[in-house]
Amino acid sequence: MALPKVGSIGEYIREQRQQAKISLRQLAAAAGVSNPYLSQIERGLRKPSAEILNQIAKGLRISSQVLYVQAGLIEDHEPPSDVITAIREDPNITERQRQVLIDIYESFRKEGPAEGGQTSQNAHPRTASAPDDEQPLPPELLAALEPYAARNGGGPASQETKEG
Amino acid sequence: MALPKVGSIGEYIREQRQQAKISLRQLAAAAGVSNPYLSQIERGLRKPSAEILNQIAKGLRISSQVLYVQAGLIEDHEPPSDVITAIREDPNITERQRQVLIDIYESFRKEGPAEGGQTSQNAHPRTASAPDDEQPLPPELLAALEPYAARNGGGPASQETKEG
DNA sequence: GCCCGCTGCTTGCAATTGCAAACGCGGCGG
DNA sequence: CCGCCGCGTTTGCAATTGCAAGCAGCGGGC
């Protein structure tokens, strides 16, 4: 009866933590919660309160809202989320970088359309280190990344620095 | 205001309820919580959990986020970077993609000197004057990109940015 | 071999949430 | 007068949160 179906939130937190490559205790300390409790949260044995959730979000350096949505605590939320616009207006990166970011983002959008409805259900069960279902980036995008990923062989891509 | 006046959440709820001209019991029923508990919440005697808060928000027909902000559970919006915020809140990409995008962006930020600060009102961004001295991405970032760069068949970098 | 530190997990226990039941208050009809 | 309805509040109690303490496993230094 009292079996909370919070399952996905714990997995999500664990994924984020492992992605950040920090230990359970480290995140617990950063979030200001106890280690065992975080362990229980991650395995879905406990349902963290909003405060704890907020602390964990801070410890993970992720948006509280995202975590709340994952926990199914926020349902509405439709932020403009205009990543493209934000990238375009960002003065802190170069034109080149801007274009690469936009290309990558658009590529992501194409390959992973998020099934339209991001309900309270988890987005994807496991983000293992072996994403078999992830599609590779288009070649031209990789080419755009090459100047950054250079030094690992293959030589520099023809970087036509058209901006200037 | 590092001290979140949690007490105000109750007042806020009560204000909203009275503004809607519904009784405490009515709201309690609409929100699916017990009347006495709602009473205690409104007077700050109890600290409602996220679920209850969400239910109350529904019963009040107001945004959950607004209520969460009132409760001090969500930082209103402290965007260190609009791009990061936009990426974090974008529901259209997977967590993995999100992380990769953020990593790439941060890497760009590091290598590209940001003289303009965070002002989005920049007149003329320094558009990559010297792309030749761009630094490669950090190893862990390349590792993150690897699954996407799977078929790196050394394609010719004829990347024509389709953005117009 | 032994101890240390690290990883995460399990176990009692205080504090809290959240609710059912009951309370005082004011108005309305018999 | 008394019952009955609504309002918000108070009171006990089960269930839960969240933590301190302790456990087993693993790798490294002496």
XYZ file of N, CA and C (backbone and C1' of nucleotides) in Angstrom, chain C residues 4-24:
147
model
P 44.095 1.456 12.433
O 43.725 2.327 11.138
C 44.760 2.983 10.430
C 44.380 3.165 8.977
C 43.081 3.935 8.742
O 43.378 5.286 8.410
C 43.360 2.077 7.223
P 42.262 6.388 8.548
O 41.560 6.436 7.104
C 42.348 6.758 5.957
C 41.640 6.278 4.697
C 40.239 6.857 4.498
O 40.214 7.708 3.360
C 40.296 4.498 4.082
P 38.948 8.633 3.089
O 38.015 7.748 2.133
C 38.484 7.437 0.814
C 37.720 6.265 0.242
C 36.200 6.445 0.204
O 35.813 7.122 -0.961
C 36.879 4.189 0.776
P 34.326 7.625 -1.131
O 33.502 6.315 -1.479
C 33.692 5.673 -2.753
C 33.008 4.314 -2.765
C 31.517 4.340 -2.429
O 30.766 4.728 -3.560
C 32.597 2.480 -1.397
P 29.340 5.361 -3.411
O 28.507 4.175 -2.749
C 28.099 3.079 -3.553
C 27.556 1.971 -2.659
C 26.108 2.189 -2.179
O 25.284 1.114 -2.604
C 27.532 1.567 -0.381
P 23.721 1.118 -2.275
O 23.617 0.277 -0.917
C 24.118 -1.053 -0.876
C 23.897 -1.664 0.505
C 22.460 -1.554 1.036
O 21.976 -2.852 1.370
C 24.016 -0.752 2.642
P 20.432 -3.040 1.845
O 20.531 -3.068 3.432
C 21.208 -4.153 4.084
C 21.175 -3.960 5.602
C 19.762 -3.828 6.200
O 19.589 -4.803 7.201
C 21.198 -2.093 6.980
P 18.187 -4.923 7.969
O 18.459 -4.119 9.323
C 19.659 -4.357 10.050
C 19.801 -3.375 11.214
C 18.524 -3.135 12.024
O 18.783 -3.358 13.397
C 19.555 -1.090 11.467
P 17.584 -3.715 14.371
O 16.854 -2.332 14.595
C 16.343 -2.043 15.877
C 17.118 -0.892 16.512
C 16.224 0.075 17.297
O 16.870 0.498 18.475
C 17.268 1.212 15.493
P 15.979 1.068 19.673
O 15.803 2.618 19.312
C 16.946 3.482 19.288
C 16.567 4.852 18.768
C 15.230 5.397 19.279
O 15.445 6.559 20.052
C 15.486 5.745 16.937
P 14.218 7.305 20.767
O 14.204 8.752 20.087
C 15.329 9.617 20.243
C 15.235 10.801 19.291
C 14.096 11.769 19.584
O 14.527 13.100 19.324
C 13.818 10.839 17.421
P 13.505 14.322 19.634
O 12.906 14.616 18.172
C 13.802 14.923 17.116
C 13.040 15.128 15.819
C 11.816 16.061 15.936
O 11.867 17.026 14.908
C 11.203 13.999 14.921
P 10.831 18.231 14.880
O 9.840 17.805 13.701
C 10.383 17.525 12.419
C 9.397 16.759 11.566
C 8.016 17.419 11.439
O 7.923 18.069 10.184
C 7.905 15.029 11.664
P 6.541 18.774 9.779
O 5.801 17.646 8.937
C 6.464 17.078 7.819
C 5.703 15.860 7.309
C 4.328 16.194 6.739
O 4.155 15.507 5.516
C 4.127 14.555 8.439
P 3.197 16.095 4.390
O 1.769 15.538 4.859
C 1.501 14.155 4.679
C 0.284 13.731 5.466
C -0.957 14.618 5.312
O -1.985 13.880 4.671
C -0.604 13.961 7.566
P -3.456 14.364 4.563
O -4.177 13.538 5.708
C -4.060 12.124 5.732
C -4.782 11.538 6.931
C -6.246 11.963 7.048
O -7.074 10.822 7.200
C -5.090 12.378 9.082
P -8.613 10.922 6.880
O -9.273 10.451 8.263
C -8.896 9.197 8.829
C -9.350 9.120 10.283
C -10.832 9.448 10.495
O -11.394 8.539 11.447
C -9.477 10.947 11.752
P -12.932 8.668 11.821
O -12.917 9.543 13.150
C -12.121 9.121 14.259
C -12.163 10.148 15.380
C -13.564 10.689 15.686
O -13.867 10.487 17.062
C -12.008 12.474 15.427
P -15.315 10.988 17.644
O -14.930 12.398 18.303
C -13.785 12.480 19.154
C -13.502 13.923 19.505
C -14.744 14.717 19.937
O -14.487 15.393 21.153
C -13.548 15.883 18.269
P -15.681 16.189 21.893
O -15.249 17.718 21.750
C -13.932 18.117 22.134
C -13.655 19.528 21.655
C -14.771 20.518 21.958
O -14.416 21.337 23.070
C -13.850 20.823 19.748
P -15.571 22.287 23.673
O -15.458 23.652 22.837
C -14.356 24.531 23.058
C -14.416 25.711 22.103
C -15.607 26.654 22.321
O -15.146 28.005 22.301
C -15.570 25.884 20.080
